């Protein structure tokens, strides 16, 4: 059973507060400069446009001092990787000028595409810290198409090695990398960019050490840890003690289609400490949705930081001293070798959401409803028409809807929580670099969950293919829609469709679509889900509904069926009297009925659950319950109280 590792709790000597703030901001500035240098020198769009990377400064023991986040889920991976590097070499085998490298998925917690570089920072002859960078390489070898079933099929595994020794490049390692990737000039370009980033961090930390002295910097870092710890504990003391549970589900593991993957969490708050117990999260799965221990701990740490210190900088390990994470081995977020991990980032997003869900009754003003929780990516490869060179495109990152809060609608067209600052790929870049045409990229009407505060909207992207390509998607949360809170409705789920020339469009019931050959003129469509609603939809302010209808966020039909608002189709004004009458009717009959799953059969469970919550005496057998559901649906649709939508 694994628990988080946090820096020691011994208090540092008293330190000048001004110097501490100078060093605090110096560390933040250092990681920001590392980010900028990496973005300006990287070769692949996924780094310089999407920001799929993280950089960081770590103390002598490998604890996080400051990280510049592209991906929040890297919040643990780099620190754990630096600590494993220390374990392997020890301080006595590290030398000034060394550059260490690994992409071991079971150390970083993520997939093999994430190459992690670190340099030991030497000052006055000893290691005082580390500068590190983890970034996504477009290709790391392995199979391009279909599902993977073990780590060996996913590409080159690089153990912890010295890619530079005392400043001298290790050409053997370079040759191994070049031989195992499909586009070596891009891989080696990203390698050099990452080394430039970590050397930037080393340079700036050395400047601080020379200016202020080693002990002053070390003391300041410990004070930063203590301040972050104090802020976290103060926030925890404002939360009610208790044991809180929540459960959610993923669609499937991409192998056994339709077999739900349970995500169960327990959160314990006692005074100024929190424990997040992930023991009941699903065991590791056959498909490539597993991740390593670092990612599992990061799930808890990302949720924790969002709740207790969302804006505090630098992001450092002091913040997490009050957090204990229980995470047994063999779980889908702490998988053991040789479990496949190519799509490692997907399940952790829902784990974070489920932690929020568990704490909804305890701290309703600090949590959000469920969000679309997927990157909505298409993995595409083919040959450039003008020179027949191989291209690899990780398309999408289209953003989707985030859950509503207690006092605010959810954000629309925003990248999922795993990827934080990650950006979408600009349409102009896509069209300039690949034989693709972006025909549509727009908000998805009615995709946000209805509520007193509406969930954010998802997006829709339509791409036309201009030459022969191979198409794969690995999208989740198609069937299990983002949930609402406190009476808020579930949102539309994610969706993928293909439209081949001369044929009808095919909308897939699962988002796992592998090894599909598309030719010039075919299109693919990615639709991201919305965010769940917060509070009863029939309590939503009618002026907000009017604005939603005018802006196209909510259709007039959905305004009626989900919010009980009667909207004039021409003026888009709400008829107050008719709305009051309709809302009274809906509230009397327990409408609107939430529809959290895309399968119509799931309505039966929703009806059954509703009868339990209202303590009614419905004891129908399944067949009778099915007939009742059909009768209810027909009657409600005839009255216009249910609109056909993704989750109906």
Coordinates of C-alpha atoms in Angstrom, one line a residue:
X1 CA 0.0 0.0 0.0
X2 CA 1.5 3.3 -1.1
X3 CA 1.3 6.7 0.5
X4 CA 2.5 10.1 -0.6
X5 CA 6.1 11.1 0.2
X6 CA 6.4 14.7 1.4
X7 CA 9.4 16.8 2.5
X8 CA 10.4 16.6 6.1
X9 CA 8.6 18.7 8.7
X10 CA 11.6 20.0 10.7
X11 CA 11.3 23.8 11.0
X12 CA 13.9 25.9 9.2
X13 CA 15.8 28.6 11.1
X14 CA 14.1 32.0 11.1
X15 CA 14.6 33.7 7.7
X16 CA 14.2 37.3 6.5
X17 CA 10.8 37.4 4.9
X18 CA 11.9 39.7 2.1
X19 CA 14.6 37.3 1.0
X20 CA 12.2 34.4 1.2
X21 CA 9.8 36.2 -1.2
X22 CA 12.7 37.1 -3.5
X23 CA 13.7 33.5 -3.7
X24 CA 10.0 32.3 -4.0
X25 CA 9.5 34.5 -7.0
X26 CA 12.9 33.7 -8.4
X27 CA 11.9 30.0 -8.4
X28 CA 8.6 30.8 -10.2
X29 CA 10.4 33.0 -12.7
X30 CA 12.9 30.2 -13.3
X31 CA 10.3 27.6 -14.2
X32 CA 8.5 30.1 -16.4
X33 CA 11.7 30.8 -18.3
X34 CA 12.3 27.1 -18.7
X35 CA 8.8 26.8 -20.2
X36 CA 9.4 29.6 -22.6
X37 CA 12.8 28.2 -23.8
X38 CA 11.3 24.8 -24.4
X39 CA 8.3 26.2 -26.3
X40 CA 10.6 28.3 -28.5
X41 CA 13.0 25.5 -29.4
X42 CA 10.8 22.4 -29.6
X43 CA 10.2 20.8 -32.9
X44 CA 6.7 19.4 -32.4
X45 CA 3.3 21.1 -32.2
X46 CA 2.3 19.1 -29.2
X47 CA 5.0 20.8 -27.2
X48 CA 5.2 24.3 -28.6
X49 CA 1.4 24.7 -29.3
X50 CA -0.3 22.3 -27.0
X51 CA 2.2 22.7 -24.1
X52 CA 2.2 19.0 -23.3
X53 CA 5.1 19.3 -20.9
X54 CA 6.1 20.3 -17.4
X55 CA 9.4 21.8 -16.1
X56 CA 10.5 22.0 -12.5
X57 CA 13.1 22.7 -9.8
X58 CA 13.6 20.2 -7.0
X59 CA 15.6 20.2 -3.8
X60 CA 18.5 17.8 -3.0
X61 CA 16.1 15.0 -2.0
X62 CA 13.9 15.4 -5.1
X63 CA 11.0 17.3 -3.5
X64 CA 9.2 19.8 -5.7
X65 CA 10.3 23.4 -5.1
X66 CA 8.5 24.9 -8.2
X67 CA 7.0 23.5 -11.3
X68 CA 5.8 25.3 -14.4
X69 CA 2.7 23.3 -15.4
X70 CA 1.5 22.3 -18.8
X71 CA -0.1 19.1 -17.4
X72 CA -1.3 19.1 -13.8
X73 CA -1.0 15.3 -13.8
X74 CA 2.8 15.7 -13.9
X75 CA 2.6 17.3 -10.4
X76 CA 4.0 14.0 -9.0
X77 CA 5.7 12.3 -11.9
X78 CA 8.8 14.4 -12.1
X79 CA 9.5 14.4 -8.4
X80 CA 9.2 10.7 -8.2
X81 CA 11.4 10.3 -11.2
X82 CA 14.1 12.5 -9.8
X83 CA 14.0 10.5 -6.5
X84 CA 14.4 7.3 -8.5
X85 CA 17.4 8.8 -10.2
X86 CA 18.9 9.6 -6.9
X87 CA 18.2 6.1 -5.7
X88 CA 19.9 4.6 -8.7
X89 CA 23.1 6.7 -8.8
X90 CA 23.4 8.1 -5.3
X91 CA 25.0 11.5 -4.9
X92 CA 28.5 10.0 -5.1
X93 CA 28.0 8.8 -8.7
X94 CA 26.5 12.0 -10.0
X95 CA 28.9 14.5 -11.5
X96 CA 28.7 18.1 -12.6
X97 CA 27.6 18.2 -16.3
X98 CA 25.6 15.0 -16.1
X99 CA 22.2 14.9 -17.8
X100 CA 19.9 12.0 -16.8
X101 CA 17.1 10.6 -18.9
X102 CA 14.2 8.1 -18.6
X103 CA 10.8 7.4 -20.0
X104 CA 10.0 4.4 -17.7
X105 CA 6.2 4.5 -17.5
X106 CA 6.1 2.9 -14.1
X107 CA 8.3 5.6 -12.7
X108 CA 6.8 8.7 -14.4
X109 CA 3.3 7.3 -14.1
X110 CA 2.5 8.1 -17.7
X111 CA 3.2 6.7 -21.2
X112 CA 6.5 6.2 -23.0
X113 CA 6.1 9.3 -25.0
X114 CA 6.9 11.4 -22.0
X115 CA 10.7 11.7 -21.9
X116 CA 12.1 13.1 -18.6
X117 CA 15.4 14.9 -18.4
X118 CA 17.1 16.0 -15.2
X119 CA 20.4 17.7 -14.3
X120 CA 21.9 17.6 -10.8
X121 CA 22.7 21.2 -9.7
X122 CA 26.2 21.3 -8.2
X123 CA 27.3 24.2 -5.9
X124 CA 30.6 24.2 -4.1
X125 CA 31.2 20.6 -5.0
X126 CA 27.9 19.0 -3.9
X127 CA 24.5 18.4 -5.3
X128 CA 22.0 21.0 -3.9
X129 CA 19.1 20.3 -6.2
X130 CA 17.8 19.2 -9.6
X131 CA 16.3 20.9 -12.7
X132 CA 14.0 18.6 -14.7
X133 CA 11.7 18.6 -17.7
X134 CA 9.1 16.1 -18.8
X135 CA 7.7 16.5 -22.4
X136 CA 5.6 14.6 -24.9
X137 CA 7.5 13.3 -27.9
X138 CA 5.3 12.8 -31.0
X139 CA 6.6 9.3 -31.6
X140 CA 8.6 6.9 -29.5
X141 CA 8.2 3.8 -31.7
X142 CA 5.8 1.0 -31.1
X143 CA 2.6 0.2 -33.0
X144 CA 0.6 3.2 -34.4
X145 CA -2.8 1.6 -34.8
X146 CA -5.2 -0.2 -32.7
X147 CA -5.2 -1.3 -29.0
X148 CA -2.1 -2.3 -27.2
X149 CA -2.0 -5.0 -24.5
X150 CA 1.4 -4.6 -22.9
X151 CA 4.1 -1.9 -22.5
X152 CA 6.4 -3.7 -25.0
X153 CA 4.2 -2.9 -28.0
X154 CA 4.1 0.8 -27.1
X155 CA 7.6 1.8 -28.0
X156 CA 11.1 2.3 -26.8
X157 CA 11.6 1.9 -23.0
X158 CA 14.5 4.0 -21.8
X159 CA 15.7 3.1 -18.3
X160 CA 17.4 5.7 -16.2
X161 CA 20.6 6.6 -18.1
X162 CA 23.1 9.4 -18.4
X163 CA 22.6 11.0 -21.8
X164 CA 25.5 13.3 -20.9
X165 CA 28.4 12.4 -18.7
X166 CA 30.3 15.4 -17.2
X167 CA 29.1 17.5 -20.1
X168 CA 30.1 14.9 -22.8
X169 CA 27.2 13.5 -24.9
X170 CA 26.6 9.7 -24.6
X171 CA 26.4 8.9 -28.4
X172 CA 25.4 5.3 -27.7
X173 CA 22.1 6.5 -26.1
X174 CA 21.5 9.0 -29.0
X175 CA 21.9 6.2 -31.5
X176 CA 19.5 3.9 -29.7
X177 CA 16.9 6.7 -29.7
X178 CA 17.4 7.5 -33.4
X179 CA 17.0 3.9 -34.4
X180 CA 13.7 3.5 -32.5
X181 CA 11.7 6.5 -33.6
X182 CA 10.1 7.1 -37.0
X183 CA 11.1 10.8 -37.4
X184 CA 14.5 11.1 -35.7
X185 CA 15.2 14.7 -36.7
X186 CA 12.1 15.8 -34.7
X187 CA 12.9 13.5 -31.8
X188 CA 16.4 14.8 -31.5
X189 CA 15.3 18.4 -31.9
X190 CA 12.9 17.9 -28.9
X191 CA 15.7 16.2 -27.0
X192 CA 18.0 19.2 -27.4
X193 CA 15.1 21.6 -26.5
X194 CA 14.5 19.7 -23.3
X195 CA 18.2 19.8 -22.4
X196 CA 18.2 23.5 -23.0
X197 CA 15.2 23.9 -20.7
X198 CA 16.9 22.0 -17.8
X199 CA 20.2 23.8 -18.3
X200 CA 18.3 27.1 -18.0
X201 CA 16.9 26.0 -14.7
X202 CA 20.3 25.0 -13.5
X203 CA 21.8 28.4 -14.5
X204 CA 19.1 30.4 -12.7
X205 CA 19.3 28.4 -9.5
X206 CA 23.1 28.8 -9.5
X207 CA 22.7 32.5 -9.8
X208 CA 20.4 32.6 -6.7
X209 CA 22.9 30.4 -4.8
X210 CA 25.8 32.7 -5.7
X211 CA 23.9 35.8 -4.8
X212 CA 22.3 34.8 -1.5
X213 CA 24.4 31.8 -0.4
X214 CA 23.5 28.2 -0.1
X215 CA 22.1 28.1 3.4
X216 CA 19.9 31.2 2.8
X217 CA 18.4 29.5 -0.3
X218 CA 17.9 26.2 1.5
X219 CA 16.2 27.9 4.5
X220 CA 14.0 30.0 2.2
X221 CA 12.8 26.8 0.4
X222 CA 11.9 25.2 3.8
X223 CA 10.0 28.4 4.8
X224 CA 8.1 28.2 1.5
X225 CA 7.2 24.6 2.3
X226 CA 6.0 25.6 5.8
X227 CA 3.9 28.5 4.4
X228 CA 2.3 26.3 1.8
X229 CA 1.6 23.6 4.5
X230 CA 0.1 26.2 6.8
X231 CA -2.2 27.5 4.1
X232 CA -3.4 24.0 3.2
X233 CA -4.1 23.2 6.9
X234 CA -6.0 26.5 7.4
X235 CA -8.2 25.6 4.5
X236 CA -8.8 22.1 5.8
X237 CA -9.8 23.3 9.2
X238 CA -12.7 25.2 7.5
X239 CA -14.1 21.9 6.1
X240 CA -16.3 19.7 8.2
X241 CA -14.8 16.5 9.5
X242 CA -16.2 13.3 8.1
X243 CA -15.8 10.4 5.8
X244 CA -17.1 11.0 2.3
X245 CA -17.7 8.6 -0.6
X246 CA -18.5 8.8 -4.3
X247 CA -18.7 6.5 -7.3
X248 CA -18.5 7.0 -11.0
X249 CA -17.9 4.8 -14.0
X250 CA -15.8 4.8 -17.2
X251 CA -17.4 3.4 -20.3
X252 CA -15.0 0.5 -20.7
X253 CA -11.3 -0.4 -21.2
X254 CA -11.4 -0.5 -25.0
X255 CA -11.3 -4.3 -25.0
X256 CA -14.5 -5.5 -23.3
X257 CA -16.8 -2.9 -24.9
X258 CA -19.7 -1.8 -22.6
X259 CA -18.2 -3.3 -19.4
X260 CA -18.2 -0.4 -16.9
X261 CA -15.0 0.4 -15.1
X262 CA -15.8 1.6 -11.5
X263 CA -14.1 4.6 -10.0
X264 CA -14.8 4.6 -6.2
X265 CA -13.1 7.0 -3.8
X266 CA -13.2 7.7 -0.1
X267 CA -12.2 11.0 1.4
X268 CA -11.5 11.5 5.1
X269 CA -11.2 14.9 6.7
X270 CA -9.9 15.1 10.3
X271 CA -9.0 18.5 11.6
X272 CA -6.2 19.9 9.4
X273 CA -5.5 16.6 7.6
X274 CA -7.1 14.9 4.6
X275 CA -6.8 11.3 3.4
X276 CA -7.8 10.3 -0.1
X277 CA -8.3 6.5 -0.2
X278 CA -8.2 5.1 -3.7
X279 CA -8.3 1.5 -2.7
X280 CA -11.6 0.8 -4.4
X281 CA -10.7 2.3 -7.7
X282 CA -10.8 -0.4 -10.4
X283 CA -8.0 -2.9 -10.8
X284 CA -5.7 -2.4 -13.8
X285 CA -7.4 -3.2 -17.1
X286 CA -6.5 -5.1 -20.2
X287 CA -6.6 -2.0 -22.5
X288 CA -4.1 0.9 -22.6
X289 CA -5.9 3.1 -20.1
X290 CA -3.7 2.2 -17.1
X291 CA -1.3 4.6 -15.4
X292 CA 1.5 4.4 -12.8
X293 CA 1.6 5.2 -9.2
X294 CA 2.8 8.8 -9.8
X295 CA -0.3 9.5 -11.8
X296 CA -2.5 7.9 -9.1
X297 CA -1.0 10.1 -6.4
X298 CA -1.3 13.1 -8.8
X299 CA -5.1 12.5 -9.0
X300 CA -5.3 13.1 -5.3
X301 CA -2.9 16.0 -5.3
X302 CA -4.5 17.8 -8.1
X303 CA -7.9 17.6 -6.5
X304 CA -6.4 18.6 -3.1
X305 CA -4.7 21.6 -4.5
X306 CA -7.8 22.7 -6.3
X307 CA -9.7 22.6 -3.0
X308 CA -7.2 24.1 -0.6
X309 CA -4.8 26.4 -2.5
X310 CA -5.7 26.7 -6.2
X311 CA -3.8 29.9 -6.9
X312 CA -0.8 29.6 -4.6
X313 CA 2.7 29.7 -6.2
X314 CA 5.1 28.1 -6.4
X315 CA 3.5 24.7 -6.7
X316 CA 5.6 22.8 -4.2
X317 CA 5.5 19.7 -2.0
X318 CA 4.9 21.7 1.2
X319 CA 1.3 22.1 0.0
X320 CA 0.8 18.3 0.3
X321 CA 2.1 17.6 3.8
X322 CA -1.4 17.5 5.1
X323 CA -2.5 15.0 2.5
X324 CA -2.2 11.2 2.8
X325 CA -3.0 9.1 -0.3
X326 CA -3.8 5.4 0.0
X327 CA -3.2 3.7 -3.3
X328 CA -2.5 -0.1 -3.5
X329 CA -0.6 -1.6 -6.3
X330 CA -2.4 -3.2 -9.2
X331 CA -5.0 -0.5 -9.6
X332 CA -5.8 1.2 -12.9
X333 CA -4.0 4.3 -11.6
X334 CA -1.1 2.3 -10.1
X335 CA -0.6 -0.5 -12.6
X336 CA 2.2 -3.0 -12.5
X337 CA 4.5 -4.0 -15.4
X338 CA 3.7 -5.0 -18.2
X339 CA 0.3 -3.3 -18.2
X340 CA -0.2 -1.1 -21.3
X341 CA -0.2 2.7 -20.5
X342 CA -0.4 4.5 -23.9
X343 CA -3.6 6.4 -23.0
X344 CA -2.7 6.8 -19.4
X345 CA -4.2 10.3 -18.9
X346 CA -7.9 9.5 -19.5
X347 CA -9.1 7.7 -16.3
X348 CA -7.3 10.1 -13.9
X349 CA -9.5 13.0 -15.0
X350 CA -12.6 11.2 -13.8
X351 CA -10.8 10.2 -10.6
X352 CA -10.3 13.9 -9.8
X353 CA -13.9 14.7 -10.7
X354 CA -15.1 11.9 -8.4
X355 CA -13.1 13.3 -5.4
X356 CA -14.9 16.6 -6.0
X357 CA -18.2 14.6 -6.1
X358 CA -17.4 12.9 -2.8
X359 CA -16.9 16.3 -1.1
X360 CA -20.0 18.0 -2.7
X361 CA -22.1 17.8 0.4
X362 CA -19.3 18.8 2.7
X363 CA -18.0 21.9 0.7
X364 CA -20.6 22.6 -2.0
X365 CA -19.2 26.1 -2.7
X366 CA -15.8 24.6 -3.5
X367 CA -16.6 21.9 -6.0
X368 CA -17.9 21.7 -9.6
X369 CA -20.1 19.2 -11.3
X370 CA -18.6 16.6 -13.7
X371 CA -16.8 17.8 -16.8
X372 CA -16.2 16.2 -20.2
X373 CA -13.0 14.5 -18.9
X374 CA -11.4 13.5 -22.2
X375 CA -8.9 15.1 -24.6
X376 CA -11.1 14.1 -27.5
X377 CA -8.2 13.3 -29.7
X378 CA -7.8 11.6 -33.1
X379 CA -4.5 9.8 -33.8
X380 CA -3.8 10.1 -37.5
X381 CA -0.9 9.2 -39.7
X382 CA -0.2 9.1 -43.4
X383 CA 2.1 10.3 -46.1
X384 CA 2.4 13.9 -47.2
X385 CA 1.1 14.3 -50.8
X386 CA 4.0 16.6 -51.9
X387 CA 7.0 14.5 -50.8
X388 CA 5.6 11.1 -49.5
X389 CA 7.1 11.7 -46.1
X390 CA 5.4 10.2 -43.1
X391 CA 3.4 12.5 -40.9
X392 CA 2.0 11.9 -37.4
X393 CA -0.9 14.0 -36.2
X394 CA -2.4 14.0 -32.7
X395 CA -5.5 15.9 -33.6
X396 CA -8.3 17.4 -31.6
X397 CA -7.7 18.8 -28.1
X398 CA -10.9 20.6 -29.0
X399 CA -11.9 21.5 -25.4
X400 CA -15.3 20.7 -23.9
X401 CA -17.6 21.7 -21.1
X402 CA -16.7 22.0 -17.4
X403 CA -19.2 21.5 -14.6
X404 CA -21.2 24.4 -13.1
X405 CA -20.5 25.8 -9.7
X406 CA -22.8 26.9 -6.9
X407 CA -22.8 30.4 -8.3
X408 CA -21.6 30.3 -11.8
X409 CA -22.1 28.5 -15.1
X410 CA -19.4 26.1 -16.2
X411 CA -16.7 27.1 -18.7
X412 CA -17.2 26.1 -22.3
X413 CA -14.6 24.8 -24.9
X414 CA -12.0 24.3 -22.2
X415 CA -9.3 21.6 -22.2
X416 CA -9.9 18.7 -19.7
X417 CA -8.5 18.9 -16.2
X418 CA -5.6 16.5 -16.8
X419 CA -4.1 19.0 -19.3
X420 CA -4.5 22.3 -17.5
X421 CA -2.7 24.9 -19.5
X422 CA -2.7 22.7 -22.6
X423 CA -3.9 24.5 -25.7
X424 CA -5.8 23.3 -28.7
X425 CA -4.0 23.0 -32.0
X426 CA -4.8 26.1 -34.1
X427 CA -6.8 25.3 -37.2
X428 CA -4.4 27.3 -39.3
X429 CA -1.4 25.2 -38.1
X430 CA -3.3 22.0 -38.8
X431 CA -4.1 23.0 -42.3
X432 CA -0.6 24.4 -43.0
X433 CA 1.2 21.3 -41.8
X434 CA -1.0 18.3 -42.7
X435 CA -3.3 17.3 -45.6
X436 CA -6.4 18.2 -43.6
X437 CA -9.1 20.8 -43.8
X438 CA -10.9 22.1 -40.8
X439 CA -14.5 22.5 -42.0
X440 CA -16.2 23.3 -38.7
X441 CA -15.1 24.1 -35.1
X442 CA -18.0 25.4 -33.1
X443 CA -19.7 25.3 -29.7
X444 CA -22.2 22.4 -29.4
X445 CA -25.6 23.6 -28.6
X446 CA -27.5 22.0 -25.7
X447 CA -24.4 20.0 -24.6
X448 CA -24.2 21.6 -21.2
X449 CA -26.1 20.0 -18.3
X450 CA -29.2 21.9 -17.3
X451 CA -29.3 23.5 -13.8
X452 CA -29.8 26.6 -11.8
X453 CA -26.3 27.2 -13.2
X454 CA -25.7 25.5 -16.5
X455 CA -22.8 23.3 -17.4
X456 CA -20.3 24.6 -19.9
X457 CA -20.7 23.7 -23.6
X458 CA -18.7 21.2 -25.5
X459 CA -17.4 21.7 -29.1
X460 CA -17.8 20.1 -32.5
X461 CA -14.9 19.8 -34.9
X462 CA -15.3 18.4 -38.5
X463 CA -12.1 17.6 -40.4
X464 CA -12.0 16.8 -44.1
X465 CA -9.3 14.5 -45.3
X466 CA -7.3 15.5 -48.3
X467 CA -5.2 12.3 -48.8
X468 CA -5.2 8.8 -47.6
X469 CA -4.7 8.5 -43.8
X470 CA -5.2 6.0 -41.0
X471 CA -7.5 7.1 -38.2
X472 CA -7.8 6.0 -34.6
X473 CA -9.6 7.5 -31.6
X474 CA -9.6 6.4 -27.9
X475 CA -12.3 8.6 -26.5
X476 CA -14.0 7.9 -23.2
X477 CA -17.1 9.2 -21.4
X478 CA -19.3 8.6 -24.5
X479 CA -21.7 6.4 -22.6
X480 CA -21.2 7.7 -19.0
X481 CA -22.1 11.4 -19.3
X482 CA -20.7 14.2 -17.0
X483 CA -22.9 14.4 -13.9
X484 CA -24.7 17.3 -12.3
X485 CA -24.9 18.2 -8.6
X486 CA -27.7 19.1 -6.3
X487 CA -30.5 18.5 -8.9
X488 CA -28.4 19.6 -11.8
X489 CA -28.7 17.5 -15.0
X490 CA -26.0 15.4 -16.7
X491 CA -24.4 16.8 -19.8
X492 CA -24.0 15.3 -23.2
X493 CA -21.2 12.8 -23.5
X494 CA -18.3 12.8 -26.0
X495 CA -18.9 11.5 -29.5
X496 CA -17.0 10.4 -32.6
X497 CA -18.3 9.9 -36.1
X498 CA -16.9 9.1 -39.6
X499 CA -18.5 10.1 -42.9
X500 CA -17.1 8.4 -46.0
X501 CA -17.9 9.6 -49.5
X502 CA -21.2 8.4 -50.8
X503 CA -22.2 6.7 -47.5
X504 CA -24.2 7.7 -44.5
X505 CA -22.4 9.1 -41.5
X506 CA -21.5 6.5 -38.8
X507 CA -21.8 7.6 -35.2
X508 CA -20.0 5.2 -33.0
X509 CA -21.6 4.0 -29.8
X510 CA -18.1 3.7 -28.3
X511 CA -15.4 6.3 -28.7
X512 CA -12.8 3.6 -29.4
X513 CA -12.4 3.5 -33.2
X514 CA -9.3 1.8 -34.4
X515 CA -7.5 1.3 -37.7
X516 CA -9.9 3.1 -40.0
X517 CA -8.6 4.0 -43.4
X518 CA -9.9 7.3 -44.7
X519 CA -9.4 8.6 -48.2
X520 CA -9.6 12.1 -49.8
X521 CA -13.0 13.6 -49.3
X522 CA -13.9 11.6 -46.1
X523 CA -14.5 13.5 -42.9
X524 CA -14.3 12.7 -39.2
X525 CA -16.3 14.5 -36.5
X526 CA -15.3 14.9 -32.9
X527 CA -17.8 16.2 -30.4
X528 CA -16.8 16.9 -26.8
X529 CA -19.2 16.6 -24.0
X530 CA -20.5 19.4 -21.8
X531 CA -20.3 20.0 -18.1
X532 CA -22.9 18.9 -15.6
X533 CA -25.4 21.4 -14.2
X534 CA -25.6 22.7 -10.6
X535 CA -29.0 23.0 -8.8
X536 CA -32.5 22.5 -10.1
X537 CA -33.0 23.6 -13.7
X538 CA -36.4 24.9 -13.1
X539 CA -34.9 27.5 -10.7
X540 CA -32.7 29.0 -13.4
X541 CA -33.2 32.7 -13.9
X542 CA -35.3 33.3 -17.0
X543 CA -33.1 36.2 -18.1
X544 CA -30.2 33.8 -18.3
X545 CA -32.2 31.4 -20.3
X546 CA -33.1 34.1 -22.7
X547 CA -29.5 35.0 -23.2
X548 CA -28.6 31.3 -23.7
X549 CA -31.2 30.9 -26.4
X550 CA -30.2 34.1 -28.2
X551 CA -26.5 33.0 -28.1
X552 CA -27.4 29.5 -29.3
X553 CA -26.1 27.8 -26.2
X554 CA -29.6 26.3 -25.4
X555 CA -32.3 25.7 -28.0
X556 CA -35.9 26.8 -27.4
X557 CA -36.9 23.1 -27.2
X558 CA -34.3 22.3 -24.6
X559 CA -35.3 25.5 -22.7
X560 CA -38.8 24.1 -22.5
X561 CA -38.0 20.4 -21.8
X562 CA -35.1 20.9 -19.4
X563 CA -35.7 24.3 -17.8
X564 CA -39.5 24.6 -18.0
X565 CA -39.1 27.9 -19.8
X566 CA -41.5 28.7 -22.6
X567 CA -39.5 30.8 -25.1
X568 CA -41.1 32.6 -28.1
X569 CA -39.3 31.2 -31.2
X570 CA -39.2 34.7 -32.9
X571 CA -38.4 37.2 -30.1
X572 CA -36.6 34.7 -27.9
X573 CA -38.4 36.1 -24.9
X574 CA -39.6 34.0 -22.1
X575 CA -43.4 33.9 -21.4
X576 CA -43.3 34.3 -17.6
X577 CA -46.9 33.2 -17.0
X578 CA -46.6 30.1 -19.1
X579 CA -43.2 29.3 -17.7
X580 CA -44.5 29.5 -14.1
X581 CA -47.3 27.1 -15.0
X582 CA -45.1 24.6 -16.8
X583 CA -42.5 24.7 -14.0
X584 CA -45.1 23.9 -11.4
X585 CA -46.3 21.0 -13.5
X586 CA -42.7 19.7 -13.9
X587 CA -41.8 20.0 -10.2
X588 CA -45.0 18.1 -9.3
X589 CA -44.0 15.2 -11.6
X590 CA -40.3 15.2 -10.7
X591 CA -39.2 16.6 -14.0
X592 CA -36.8 17.0 -15.8
X593 CA -35.5 13.4 -15.2
X594 CA -31.8 13.2 -15.3
X595 CA -30.4 11.0 -18.1
X596 CA -26.8 10.2 -17.1
X597 CA -26.2 7.4 -19.7
X598 CA -26.5 7.4 -23.5
X599 CA -28.2 4.0 -23.6
X600 CA -32.0 4.3 -23.5
X601 CA -32.0 1.1 -21.3
X602 CA -30.3 3.2 -18.6
X603 CA -33.5 5.2 -18.2
X604 CA -34.9 2.2 -16.3
X605 CA -32.2 2.4 -13.7
X606 CA -32.8 6.2 -13.4
X607 CA -36.5 5.6 -12.9
X608 CA -35.8 2.9 -10.3
X609 CA -33.4 5.1 -8.5
X610 CA -35.9 8.0 -8.5
X611 CA -38.5 5.8 -7.0
X612 CA -36.1 4.8 -4.2
X613 CA -35.2 8.4 -3.5
X614 CA -38.8 9.5 -3.3
X615 CA -39.6 6.4 -1.2
X616 CA -42.4 5.4 -3.5
X617 CA -43.8 1.9 -3.4
X618 CA -43.0 0.9 -7.0
X619 CA -42.2 -2.8 -7.0
X620 CA -42.5 -3.5 -10.7
X621 CA -40.8 -6.4 -12.3
X622 CA -38.2 -5.5 -15.1
X623 CA -40.7 -6.0 -17.9
X624 CA -43.4 -3.9 -16.2
X625 CA -40.8 -1.2 -15.4
X626 CA -39.8 -1.2 -19.0
X627 CA -43.4 -0.7 -20.1
X628 CA -43.8 2.1 -17.6
X629 CA -40.6 3.8 -18.8
X630 CA -41.9 3.6 -22.4
X631 CA -45.3 4.9 -21.4
X632 CA -43.7 7.7 -19.4
X633 CA -41.4 8.7 -22.2
X634 CA -44.2 8.7 -24.8
X635 CA -46.3 10.9 -22.6
X636 CA -43.5 13.3 -21.7
X637 CA -42.4 13.7 -25.3
X638 CA -45.9 14.3 -26.4
X639 CA -46.0 17.1 -23.8
X640 CA -42.6 18.4 -25.0
X641 CA -41.0 17.7 -21.6
X642 CA -38.2 15.6 -23.0
X643 CA -36.0 16.6 -25.9
X644 CA -34.1 14.0 -27.9
X645 CA -30.4 14.5 -27.1
X646 CA -27.2 12.6 -26.7
X647 CA -28.1 11.3 -23.3
X648 CA -31.7 10.3 -24.0

